[in-house]
PDB file of C-alpha atoms and ligand atoms in Angstrom:
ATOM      1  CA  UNK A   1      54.840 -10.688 -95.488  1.00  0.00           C
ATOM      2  CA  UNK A   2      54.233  -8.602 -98.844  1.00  0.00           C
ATOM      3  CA  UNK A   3      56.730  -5.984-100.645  1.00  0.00           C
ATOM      4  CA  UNK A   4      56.093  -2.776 -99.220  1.00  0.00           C
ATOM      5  CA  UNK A   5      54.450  -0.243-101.566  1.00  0.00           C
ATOM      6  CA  UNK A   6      56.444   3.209-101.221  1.00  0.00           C
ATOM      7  CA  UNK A   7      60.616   2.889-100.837  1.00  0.00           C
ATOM      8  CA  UNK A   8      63.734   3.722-103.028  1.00  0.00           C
ATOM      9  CA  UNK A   9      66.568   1.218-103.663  1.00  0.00           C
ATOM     10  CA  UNK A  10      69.563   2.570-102.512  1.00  0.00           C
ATOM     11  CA  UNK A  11      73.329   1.027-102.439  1.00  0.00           C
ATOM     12  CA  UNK A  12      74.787  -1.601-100.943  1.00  0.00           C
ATOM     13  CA  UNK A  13      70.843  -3.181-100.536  1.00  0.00           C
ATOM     14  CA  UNK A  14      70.081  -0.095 -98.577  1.00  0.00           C
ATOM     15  CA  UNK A  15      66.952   1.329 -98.707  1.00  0.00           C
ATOM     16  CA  UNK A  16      64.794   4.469 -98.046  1.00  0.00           C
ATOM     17  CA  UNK A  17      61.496   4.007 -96.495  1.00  0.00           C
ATOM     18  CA  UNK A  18      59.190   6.765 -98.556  1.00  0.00           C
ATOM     19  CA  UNK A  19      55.833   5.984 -96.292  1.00  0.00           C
ATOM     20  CA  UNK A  20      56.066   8.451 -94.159  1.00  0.00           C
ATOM     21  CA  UNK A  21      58.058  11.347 -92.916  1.00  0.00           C
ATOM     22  CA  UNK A  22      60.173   9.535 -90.661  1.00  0.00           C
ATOM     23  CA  UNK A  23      61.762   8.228 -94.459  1.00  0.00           C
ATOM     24  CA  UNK A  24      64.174   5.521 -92.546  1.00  0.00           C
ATOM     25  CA  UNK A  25      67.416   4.830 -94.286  1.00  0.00           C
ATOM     26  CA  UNK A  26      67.019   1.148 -93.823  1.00  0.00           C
ATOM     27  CA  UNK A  27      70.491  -1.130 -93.925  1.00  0.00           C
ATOM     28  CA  UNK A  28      70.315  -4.885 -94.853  1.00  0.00           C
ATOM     29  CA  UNK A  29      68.282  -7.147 -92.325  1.00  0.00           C
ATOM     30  CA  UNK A  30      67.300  -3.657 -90.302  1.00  0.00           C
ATOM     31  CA  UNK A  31      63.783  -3.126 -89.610  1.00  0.00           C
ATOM     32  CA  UNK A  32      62.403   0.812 -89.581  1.00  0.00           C
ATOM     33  CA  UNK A  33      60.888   3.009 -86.591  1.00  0.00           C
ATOM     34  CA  UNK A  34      58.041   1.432 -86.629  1.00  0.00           C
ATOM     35  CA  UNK A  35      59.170  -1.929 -86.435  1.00  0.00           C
ATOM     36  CA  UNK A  36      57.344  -3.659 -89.219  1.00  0.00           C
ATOM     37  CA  UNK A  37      59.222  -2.775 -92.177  1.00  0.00           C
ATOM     38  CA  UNK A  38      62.233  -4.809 -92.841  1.00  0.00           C
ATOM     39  CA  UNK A  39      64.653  -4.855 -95.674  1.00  0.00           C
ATOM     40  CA  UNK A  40      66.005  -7.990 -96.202  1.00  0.00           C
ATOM     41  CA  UNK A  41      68.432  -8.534 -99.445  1.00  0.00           C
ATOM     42  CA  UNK A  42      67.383  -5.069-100.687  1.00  0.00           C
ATOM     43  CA  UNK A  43      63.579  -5.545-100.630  1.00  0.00           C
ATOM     44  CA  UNK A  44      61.569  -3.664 -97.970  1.00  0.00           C
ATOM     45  CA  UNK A  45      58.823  -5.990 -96.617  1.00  0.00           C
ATOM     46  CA  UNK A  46      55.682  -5.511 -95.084  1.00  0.00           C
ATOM     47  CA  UNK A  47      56.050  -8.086 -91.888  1.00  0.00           C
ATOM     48  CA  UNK A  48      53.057  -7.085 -89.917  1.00  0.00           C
ATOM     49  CA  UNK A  49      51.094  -7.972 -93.126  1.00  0.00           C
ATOM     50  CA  UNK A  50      48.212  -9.532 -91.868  1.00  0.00           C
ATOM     51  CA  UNK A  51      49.265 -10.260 -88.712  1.00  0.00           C
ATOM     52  CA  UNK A  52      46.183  -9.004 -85.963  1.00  0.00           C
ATOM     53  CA  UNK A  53      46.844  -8.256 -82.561  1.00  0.00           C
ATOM     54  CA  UNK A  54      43.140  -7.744 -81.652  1.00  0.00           C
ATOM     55  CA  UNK A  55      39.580  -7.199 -83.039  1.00  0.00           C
ATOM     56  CA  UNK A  56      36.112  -6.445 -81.534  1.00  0.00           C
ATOM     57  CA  UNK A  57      32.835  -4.787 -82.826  1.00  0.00           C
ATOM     58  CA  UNK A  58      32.819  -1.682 -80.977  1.00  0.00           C
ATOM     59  CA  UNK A  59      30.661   1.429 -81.068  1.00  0.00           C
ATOM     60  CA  UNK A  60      31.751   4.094 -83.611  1.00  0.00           C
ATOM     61  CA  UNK A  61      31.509   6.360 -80.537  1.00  0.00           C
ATOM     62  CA  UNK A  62      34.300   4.838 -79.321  1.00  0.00           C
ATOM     63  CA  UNK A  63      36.729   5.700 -82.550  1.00  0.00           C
ATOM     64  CA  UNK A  64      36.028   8.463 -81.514  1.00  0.00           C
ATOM     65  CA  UNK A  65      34.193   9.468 -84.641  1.00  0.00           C
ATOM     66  CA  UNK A  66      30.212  11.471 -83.204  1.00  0.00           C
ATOM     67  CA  UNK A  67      29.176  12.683 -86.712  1.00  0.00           C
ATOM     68  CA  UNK A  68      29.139   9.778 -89.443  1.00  0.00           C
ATOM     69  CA  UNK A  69      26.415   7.333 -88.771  1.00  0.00           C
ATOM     70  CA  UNK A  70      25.885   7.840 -85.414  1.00  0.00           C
ATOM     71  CA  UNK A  71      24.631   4.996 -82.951  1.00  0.00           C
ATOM     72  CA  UNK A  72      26.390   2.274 -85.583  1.00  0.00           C
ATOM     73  CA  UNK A  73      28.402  -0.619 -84.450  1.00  0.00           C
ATOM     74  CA  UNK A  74      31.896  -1.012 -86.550  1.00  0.00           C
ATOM     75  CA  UNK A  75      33.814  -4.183 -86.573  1.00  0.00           C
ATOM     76  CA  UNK A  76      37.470  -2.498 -85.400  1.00  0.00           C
ATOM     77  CA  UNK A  77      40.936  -4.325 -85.767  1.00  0.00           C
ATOM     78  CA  UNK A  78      44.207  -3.315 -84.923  1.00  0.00           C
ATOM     79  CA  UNK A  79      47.957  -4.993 -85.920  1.00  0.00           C
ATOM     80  CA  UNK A  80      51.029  -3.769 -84.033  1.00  0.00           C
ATOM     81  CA  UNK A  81      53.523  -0.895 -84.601  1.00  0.00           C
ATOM     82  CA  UNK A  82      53.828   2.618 -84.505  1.00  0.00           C
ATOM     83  CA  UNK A  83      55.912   5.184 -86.636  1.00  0.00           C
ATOM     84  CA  UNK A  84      55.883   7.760 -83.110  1.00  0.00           C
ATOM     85  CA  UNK A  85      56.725   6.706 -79.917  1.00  0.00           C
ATOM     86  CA  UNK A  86      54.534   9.305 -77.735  1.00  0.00           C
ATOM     87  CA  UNK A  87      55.402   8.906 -73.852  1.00  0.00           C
ATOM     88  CA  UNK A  88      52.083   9.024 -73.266  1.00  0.00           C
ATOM     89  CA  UNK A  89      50.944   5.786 -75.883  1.00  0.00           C
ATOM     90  CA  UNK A  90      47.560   4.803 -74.413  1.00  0.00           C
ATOM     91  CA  UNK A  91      48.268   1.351 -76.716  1.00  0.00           C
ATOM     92  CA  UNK A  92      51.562   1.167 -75.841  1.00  0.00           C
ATOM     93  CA  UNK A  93      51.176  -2.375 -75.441  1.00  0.00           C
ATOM     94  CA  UNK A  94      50.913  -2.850 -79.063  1.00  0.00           C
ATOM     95  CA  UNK A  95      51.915   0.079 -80.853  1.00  0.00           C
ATOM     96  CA  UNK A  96      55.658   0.054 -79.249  1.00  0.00           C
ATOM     97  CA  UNK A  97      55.611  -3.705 -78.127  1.00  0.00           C
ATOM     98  CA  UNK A  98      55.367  -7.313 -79.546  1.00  0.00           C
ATOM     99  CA  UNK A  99      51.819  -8.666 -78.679  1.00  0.00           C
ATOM    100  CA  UNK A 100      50.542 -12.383 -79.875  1.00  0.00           C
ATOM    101  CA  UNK A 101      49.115 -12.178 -83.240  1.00  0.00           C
ATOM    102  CA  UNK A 102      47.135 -14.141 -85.715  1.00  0.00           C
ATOM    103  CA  UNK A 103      47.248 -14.134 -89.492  1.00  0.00           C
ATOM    104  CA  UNK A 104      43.994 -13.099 -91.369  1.00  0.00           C
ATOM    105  CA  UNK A 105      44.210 -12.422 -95.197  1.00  0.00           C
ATOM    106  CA  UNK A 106      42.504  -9.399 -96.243  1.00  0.00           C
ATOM    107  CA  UNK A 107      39.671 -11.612 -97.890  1.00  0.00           C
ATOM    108  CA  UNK A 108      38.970 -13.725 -94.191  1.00  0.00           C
ATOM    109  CA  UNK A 109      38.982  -9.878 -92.458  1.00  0.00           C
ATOM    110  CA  UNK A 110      36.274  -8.683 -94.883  1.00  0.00           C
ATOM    111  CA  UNK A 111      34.017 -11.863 -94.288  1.00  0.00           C
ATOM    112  CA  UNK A 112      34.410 -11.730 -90.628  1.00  0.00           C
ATOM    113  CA  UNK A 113      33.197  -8.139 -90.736  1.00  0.00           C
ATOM    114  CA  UNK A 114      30.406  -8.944 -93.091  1.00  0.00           C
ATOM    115  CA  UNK A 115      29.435 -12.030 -90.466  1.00  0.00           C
ATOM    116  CA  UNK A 116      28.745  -8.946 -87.233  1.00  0.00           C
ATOM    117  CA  UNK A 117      24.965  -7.737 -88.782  1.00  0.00           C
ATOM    118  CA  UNK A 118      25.184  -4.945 -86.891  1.00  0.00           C
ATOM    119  CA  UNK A 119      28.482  -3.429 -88.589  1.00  0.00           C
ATOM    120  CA  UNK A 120      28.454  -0.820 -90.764  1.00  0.00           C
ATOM    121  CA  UNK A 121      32.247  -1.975 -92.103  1.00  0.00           C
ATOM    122  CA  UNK A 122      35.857  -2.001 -90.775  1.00  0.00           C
ATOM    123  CA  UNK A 123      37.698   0.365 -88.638  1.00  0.00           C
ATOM    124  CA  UNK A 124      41.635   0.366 -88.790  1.00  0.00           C
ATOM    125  CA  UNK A 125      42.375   1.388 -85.324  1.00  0.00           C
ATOM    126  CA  UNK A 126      43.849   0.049 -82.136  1.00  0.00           C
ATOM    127  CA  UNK A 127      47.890   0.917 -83.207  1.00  0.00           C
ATOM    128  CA  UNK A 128      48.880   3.275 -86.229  1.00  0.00           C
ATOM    129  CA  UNK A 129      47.447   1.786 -88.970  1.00  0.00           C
ATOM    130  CA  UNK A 130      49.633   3.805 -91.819  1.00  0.00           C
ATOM    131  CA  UNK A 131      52.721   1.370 -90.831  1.00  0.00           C
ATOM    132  CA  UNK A 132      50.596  -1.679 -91.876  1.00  0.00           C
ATOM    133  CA  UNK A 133      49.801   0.062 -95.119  1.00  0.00           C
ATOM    134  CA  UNK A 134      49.732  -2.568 -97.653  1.00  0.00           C
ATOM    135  CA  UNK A 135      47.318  -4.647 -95.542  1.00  0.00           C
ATOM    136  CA  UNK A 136      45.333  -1.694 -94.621  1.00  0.00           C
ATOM    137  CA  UNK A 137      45.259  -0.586 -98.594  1.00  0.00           C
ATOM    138  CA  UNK A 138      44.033  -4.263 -99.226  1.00  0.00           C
ATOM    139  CA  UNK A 139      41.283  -4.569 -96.903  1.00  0.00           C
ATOM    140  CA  UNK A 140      40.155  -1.292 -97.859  1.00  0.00           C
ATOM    141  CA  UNK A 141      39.996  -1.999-101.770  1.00  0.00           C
ATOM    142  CA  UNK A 142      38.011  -5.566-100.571  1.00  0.00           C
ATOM    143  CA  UNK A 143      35.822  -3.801 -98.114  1.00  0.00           C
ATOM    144  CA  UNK A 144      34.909  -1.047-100.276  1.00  0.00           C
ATOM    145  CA  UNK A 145      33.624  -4.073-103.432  1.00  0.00           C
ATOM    146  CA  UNK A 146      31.691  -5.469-100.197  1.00  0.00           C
ATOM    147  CA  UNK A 147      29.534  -2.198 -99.871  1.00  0.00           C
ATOM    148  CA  UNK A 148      31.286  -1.742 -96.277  1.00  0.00           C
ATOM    149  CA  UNK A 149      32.270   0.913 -95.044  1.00  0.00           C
ATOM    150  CA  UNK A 150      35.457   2.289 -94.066  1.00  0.00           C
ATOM    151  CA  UNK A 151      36.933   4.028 -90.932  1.00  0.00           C
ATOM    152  CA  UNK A 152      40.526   5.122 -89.885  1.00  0.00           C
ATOM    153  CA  UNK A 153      42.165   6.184 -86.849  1.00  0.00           C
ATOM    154  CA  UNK A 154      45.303   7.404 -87.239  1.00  0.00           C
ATOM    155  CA  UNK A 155      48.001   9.625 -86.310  1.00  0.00           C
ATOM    156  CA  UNK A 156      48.133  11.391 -89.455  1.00  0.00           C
ATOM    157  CA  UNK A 157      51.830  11.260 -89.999  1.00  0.00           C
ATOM    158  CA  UNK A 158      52.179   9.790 -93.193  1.00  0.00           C
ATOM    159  CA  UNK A 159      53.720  11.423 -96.488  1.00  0.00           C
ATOM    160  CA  UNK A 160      50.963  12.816 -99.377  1.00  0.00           C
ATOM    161  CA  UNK A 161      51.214  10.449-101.935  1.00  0.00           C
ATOM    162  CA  UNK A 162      50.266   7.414 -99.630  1.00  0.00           C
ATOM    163  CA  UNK A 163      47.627   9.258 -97.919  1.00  0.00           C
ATOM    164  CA  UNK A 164      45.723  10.658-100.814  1.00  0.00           C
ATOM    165  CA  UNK A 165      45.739   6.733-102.316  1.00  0.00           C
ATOM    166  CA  UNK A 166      44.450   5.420 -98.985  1.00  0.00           C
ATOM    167  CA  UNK A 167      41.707   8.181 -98.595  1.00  0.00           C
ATOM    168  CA  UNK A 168      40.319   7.050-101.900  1.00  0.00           C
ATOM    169  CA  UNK A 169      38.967   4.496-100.215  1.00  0.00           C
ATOM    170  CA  UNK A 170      37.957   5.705 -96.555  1.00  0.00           C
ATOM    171  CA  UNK A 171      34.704   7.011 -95.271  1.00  0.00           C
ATOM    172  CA  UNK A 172      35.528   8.473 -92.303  1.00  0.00           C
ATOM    173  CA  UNK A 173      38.821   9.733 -90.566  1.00  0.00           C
ATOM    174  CA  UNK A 174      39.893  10.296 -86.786  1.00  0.00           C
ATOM    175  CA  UNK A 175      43.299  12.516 -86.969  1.00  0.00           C
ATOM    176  CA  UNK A 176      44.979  12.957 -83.576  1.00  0.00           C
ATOM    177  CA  UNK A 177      46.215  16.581 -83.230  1.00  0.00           C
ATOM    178  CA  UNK A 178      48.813  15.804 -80.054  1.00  0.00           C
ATOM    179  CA  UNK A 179      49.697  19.771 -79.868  1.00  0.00           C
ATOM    180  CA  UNK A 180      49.980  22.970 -82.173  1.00  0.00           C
ATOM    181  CA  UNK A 181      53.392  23.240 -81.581  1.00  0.00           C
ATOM    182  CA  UNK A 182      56.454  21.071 -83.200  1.00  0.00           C
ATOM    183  CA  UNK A 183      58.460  21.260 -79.535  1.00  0.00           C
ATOM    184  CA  UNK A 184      55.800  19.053 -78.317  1.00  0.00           C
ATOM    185  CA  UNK A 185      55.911  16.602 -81.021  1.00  0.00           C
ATOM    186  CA  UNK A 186      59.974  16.474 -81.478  1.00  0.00           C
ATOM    187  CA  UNK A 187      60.379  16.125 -77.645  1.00  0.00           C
ATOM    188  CA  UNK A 188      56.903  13.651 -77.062  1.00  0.00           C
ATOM    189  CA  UNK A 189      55.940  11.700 -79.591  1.00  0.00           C
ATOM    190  CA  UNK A 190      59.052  12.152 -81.918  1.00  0.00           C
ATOM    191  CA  UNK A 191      58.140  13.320 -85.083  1.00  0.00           C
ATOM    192  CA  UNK A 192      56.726  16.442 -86.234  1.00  0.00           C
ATOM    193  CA  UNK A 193      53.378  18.487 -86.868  1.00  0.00           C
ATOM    194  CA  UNK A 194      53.787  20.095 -90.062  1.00  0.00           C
ATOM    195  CA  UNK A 195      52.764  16.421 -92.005  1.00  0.00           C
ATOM    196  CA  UNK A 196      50.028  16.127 -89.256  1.00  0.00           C
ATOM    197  CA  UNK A 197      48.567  19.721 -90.348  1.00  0.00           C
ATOM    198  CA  UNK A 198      49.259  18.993 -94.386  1.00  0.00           C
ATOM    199  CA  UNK A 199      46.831  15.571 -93.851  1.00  0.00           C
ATOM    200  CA  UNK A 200      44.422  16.833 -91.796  1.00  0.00           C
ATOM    201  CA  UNK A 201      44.053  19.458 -94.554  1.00  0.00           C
ATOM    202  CA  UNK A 202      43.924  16.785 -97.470  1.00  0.00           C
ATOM    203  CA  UNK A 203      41.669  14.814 -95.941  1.00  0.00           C
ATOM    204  CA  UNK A 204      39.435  17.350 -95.192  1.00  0.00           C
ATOM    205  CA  UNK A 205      38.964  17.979 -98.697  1.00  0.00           C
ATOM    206  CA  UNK A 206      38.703  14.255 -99.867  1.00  0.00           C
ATOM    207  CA  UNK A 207      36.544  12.580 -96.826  1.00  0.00           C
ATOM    208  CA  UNK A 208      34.737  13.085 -93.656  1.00  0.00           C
ATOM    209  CA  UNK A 209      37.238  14.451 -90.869  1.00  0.00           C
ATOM    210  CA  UNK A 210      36.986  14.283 -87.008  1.00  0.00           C
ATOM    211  CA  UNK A 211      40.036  15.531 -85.005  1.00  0.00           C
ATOM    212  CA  UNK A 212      41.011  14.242 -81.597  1.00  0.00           C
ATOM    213  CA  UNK A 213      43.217  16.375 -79.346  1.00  0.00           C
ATOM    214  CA  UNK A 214      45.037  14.411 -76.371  1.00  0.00           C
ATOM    215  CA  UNK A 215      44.661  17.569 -73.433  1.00  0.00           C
ATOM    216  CA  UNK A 216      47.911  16.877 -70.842  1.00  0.00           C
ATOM    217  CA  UNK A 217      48.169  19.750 -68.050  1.00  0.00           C
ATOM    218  CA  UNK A 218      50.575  22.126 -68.857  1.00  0.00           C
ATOM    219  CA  UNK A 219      51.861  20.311 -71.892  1.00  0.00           C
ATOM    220  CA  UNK A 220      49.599  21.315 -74.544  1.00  0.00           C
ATOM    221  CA  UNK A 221      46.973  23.246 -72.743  1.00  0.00           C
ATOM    222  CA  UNK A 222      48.577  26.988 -73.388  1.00  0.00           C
ATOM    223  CA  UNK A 223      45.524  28.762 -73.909  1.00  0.00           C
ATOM    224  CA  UNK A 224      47.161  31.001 -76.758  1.00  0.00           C
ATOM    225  CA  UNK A 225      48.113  28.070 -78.204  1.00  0.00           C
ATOM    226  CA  UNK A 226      44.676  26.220 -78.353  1.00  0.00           C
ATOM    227  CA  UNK A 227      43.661  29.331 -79.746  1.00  0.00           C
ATOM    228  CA  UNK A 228      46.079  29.522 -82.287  1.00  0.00           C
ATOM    229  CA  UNK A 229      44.776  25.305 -83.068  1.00  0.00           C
ATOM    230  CA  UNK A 230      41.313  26.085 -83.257  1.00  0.00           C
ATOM    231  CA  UNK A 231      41.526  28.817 -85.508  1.00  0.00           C
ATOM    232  CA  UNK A 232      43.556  26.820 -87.707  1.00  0.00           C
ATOM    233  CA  UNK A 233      41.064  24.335 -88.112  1.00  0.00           C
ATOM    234  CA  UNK A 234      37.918  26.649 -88.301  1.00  0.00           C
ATOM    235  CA  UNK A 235      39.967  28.137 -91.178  1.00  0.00           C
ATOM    236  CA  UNK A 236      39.553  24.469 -93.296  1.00  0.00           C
ATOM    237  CA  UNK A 237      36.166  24.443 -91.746  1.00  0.00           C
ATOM    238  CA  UNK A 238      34.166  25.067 -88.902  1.00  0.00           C
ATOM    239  CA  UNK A 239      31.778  22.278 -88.864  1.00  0.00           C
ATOM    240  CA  UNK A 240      34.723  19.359 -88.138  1.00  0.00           C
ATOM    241  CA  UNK A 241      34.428  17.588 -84.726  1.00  0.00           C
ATOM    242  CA  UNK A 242      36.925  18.047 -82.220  1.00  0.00           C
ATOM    243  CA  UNK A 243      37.203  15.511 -79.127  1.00  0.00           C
ATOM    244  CA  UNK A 244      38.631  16.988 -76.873  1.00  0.00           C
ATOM    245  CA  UNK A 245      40.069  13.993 -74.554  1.00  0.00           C
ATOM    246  CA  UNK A 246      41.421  13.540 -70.917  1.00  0.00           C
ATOM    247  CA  UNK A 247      44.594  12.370 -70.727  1.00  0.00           C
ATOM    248  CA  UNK A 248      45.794   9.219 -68.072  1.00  0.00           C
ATOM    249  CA  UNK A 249      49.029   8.636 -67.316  1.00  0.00           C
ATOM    250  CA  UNK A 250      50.397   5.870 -69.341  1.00  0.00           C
ATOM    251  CA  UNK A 251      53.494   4.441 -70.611  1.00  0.00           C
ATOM    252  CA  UNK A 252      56.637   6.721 -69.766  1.00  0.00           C
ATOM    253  CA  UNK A 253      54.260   9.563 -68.764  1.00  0.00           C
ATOM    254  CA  UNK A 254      53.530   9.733 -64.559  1.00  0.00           C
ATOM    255  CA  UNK A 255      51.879  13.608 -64.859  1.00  0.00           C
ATOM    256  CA  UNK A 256      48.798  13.390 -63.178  1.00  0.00           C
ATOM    257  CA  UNK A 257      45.352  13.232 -64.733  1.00  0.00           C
ATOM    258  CA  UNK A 258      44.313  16.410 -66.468  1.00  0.00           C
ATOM    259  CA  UNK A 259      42.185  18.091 -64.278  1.00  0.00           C
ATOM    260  CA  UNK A 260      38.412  18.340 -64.933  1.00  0.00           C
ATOM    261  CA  UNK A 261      38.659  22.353 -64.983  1.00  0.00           C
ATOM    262  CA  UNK A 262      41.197  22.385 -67.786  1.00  0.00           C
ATOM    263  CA  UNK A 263      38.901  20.125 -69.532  1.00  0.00           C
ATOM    264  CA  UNK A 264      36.131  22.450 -69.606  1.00  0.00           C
ATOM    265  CA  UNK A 265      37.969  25.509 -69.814  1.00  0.00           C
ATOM    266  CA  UNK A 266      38.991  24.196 -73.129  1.00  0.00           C
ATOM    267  CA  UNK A 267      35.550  23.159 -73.760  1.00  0.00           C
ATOM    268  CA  UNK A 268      34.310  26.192 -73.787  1.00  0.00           C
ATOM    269  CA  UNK A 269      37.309  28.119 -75.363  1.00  0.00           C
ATOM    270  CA  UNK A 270      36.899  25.761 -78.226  1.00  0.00           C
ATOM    271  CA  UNK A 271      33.428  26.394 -78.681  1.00  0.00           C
ATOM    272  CA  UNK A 272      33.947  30.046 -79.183  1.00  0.00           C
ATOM    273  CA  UNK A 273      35.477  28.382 -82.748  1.00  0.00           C
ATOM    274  CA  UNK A 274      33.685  25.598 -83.787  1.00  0.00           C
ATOM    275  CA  UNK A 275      30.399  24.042 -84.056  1.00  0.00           C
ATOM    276  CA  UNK A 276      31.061  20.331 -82.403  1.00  0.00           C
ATOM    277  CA  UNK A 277      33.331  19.557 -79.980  1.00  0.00           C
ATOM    278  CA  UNK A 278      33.275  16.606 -77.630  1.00  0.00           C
ATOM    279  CA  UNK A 279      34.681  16.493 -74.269  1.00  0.00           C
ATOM    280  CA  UNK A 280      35.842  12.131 -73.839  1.00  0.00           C
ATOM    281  CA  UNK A 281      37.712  10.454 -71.140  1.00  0.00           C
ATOM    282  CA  UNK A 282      35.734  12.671 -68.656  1.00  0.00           C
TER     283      UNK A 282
HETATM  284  S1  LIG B 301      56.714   3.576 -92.294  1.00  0.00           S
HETATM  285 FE1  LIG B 301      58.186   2.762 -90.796  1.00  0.00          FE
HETATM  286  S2  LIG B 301      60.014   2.260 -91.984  1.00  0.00           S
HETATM  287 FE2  LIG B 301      58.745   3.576 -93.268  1.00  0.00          FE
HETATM  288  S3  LIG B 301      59.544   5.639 -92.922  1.00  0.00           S
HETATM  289 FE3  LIG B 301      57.825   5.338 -91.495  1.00  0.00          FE
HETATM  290  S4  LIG B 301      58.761   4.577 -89.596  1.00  0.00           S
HETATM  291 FE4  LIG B 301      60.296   4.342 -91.234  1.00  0.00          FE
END
């Protein structure tokens, strides 16, 4: 457990959460949205700090990130909690629930990546790593003095001051981009896209950016609206990979796959935009 980095005290040892946009008024011994914050006596804490519900050395393929240092290996961890709760999760088991953990310091995560020869550095990945912030901000300071590198994969819906110190400190970003249209995010995922769209845009400018888009049949696959999306992002540049992926159902959502035809339809609508997108999942 560590102070969390980014909250106001408030009265009556209330506090405001100030990580992300969700900003949780947080009452005494009440935890925030994403389950890891808690205030206790007036002090937000980190409690996930440390804690890791998984790690493996995986592909960086399989981030998805296709254009940094392609064909590298990337030791990948992932703690629990989630600041949305998308119907959908594909990691629900650890994003909204509470898997078995084990405590690493930030130190014993960088020497275990350092130990996998084949790793080019540590990915933050697995559930949303913005909620375990502190740890994430840690390991990324360590990693970076160990000459490894760093990848994120995130949901991008964290607030600008946070993000632009993180991003210091990051070599590569996946973004998810659920939908171009805040309906979809209120009602699905429960949040909203206009502090997606603002990070995608910073980190654009301050590292290497790779978008994934989650397609769901009849959800998010309006063609104007993809349109609309892939405009958008040819306008911050036209040269940033877009994975297009196949959605499952999962979680609370029972829609059927997304069909194969919708998947290339997009494909090739997308294309008429940008220079790399990926179909995954297919
Ligand atoms: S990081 Fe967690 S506690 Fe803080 S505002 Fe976001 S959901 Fe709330």
């Amino acid at each position: 457990m560590k102070e969390a980095m980014f909250y106001t005290k408030l009265e009556n040892k209330t506090v405001k959460c100030n990580l992300c946009p969700n900003e949780c008024i947080i009452e005494n011994n009440n935890i925030g949205i994403c389950r890891v914050k808690k205030n206790i006596d007036g002090i937000l804490y980190a409690i996930s700090y440390g804690e890791i519900s998984g790690y493996s050395l995986d592909p960086i393929e399989k981030k998805p990130i296709k254009d940094y240092k392609p064909g590298s290996y990337i030791f990948s961890i992932g703690s629990y909690g989630c600041n949305l709760k998308c119907k959908f999760c594909q990691n629900y088991e650890i994003s909204q629930g509470n898997p078995n953990t084990l405590y690493f310091s930030p130190n014993e995560i960088v020497e275990k990546a350092k130990k996998y020869k084949e790793s080019i550095g540590i990915a933050y990945t697995y559930n949303e790593p913005i909620v375990n912030y502190e740890f994430v901000l840690d390991c990324l300071k360590l990693a970076k003095k160990g000459n490894l590198d760093n990848v994120l994969v995130t949901n991008g819906f964290i607030n600008e001051e946070p993000l632009k110190e993180l991003l210091k400190y990051v070599d590569a970003v996946n973004i998810d981009l659920k939908a171009f249209n805040d309906n979809f995010y209120s009602k699905i995922c429960s949040g909203n896209i206009e502090p997606v769209k603002k990070s995608i845009k910073i980190a654009a400018e301050m590292t290497h950016v790779e978008l994934t888009v989650l397609l769901i049949d009849n959800l998010n696959t309006d063609k104007n609206e993809l349109i609309s999306m892939f405009k958008w992002i040819k306008k911050i540049d036209n040269t940033i990979p877009v994975h297009l992926s196949r959605y499952f159902p999962r979680y609370f959502m029972k829609n059927p796959p997304t069909k194969n035809s919708t998947m290339l339809e997009v494909f090739s609508i997308a294309g008429k935009y940008l220079k790399n997108v990926y179909l995954g999942n297919i």
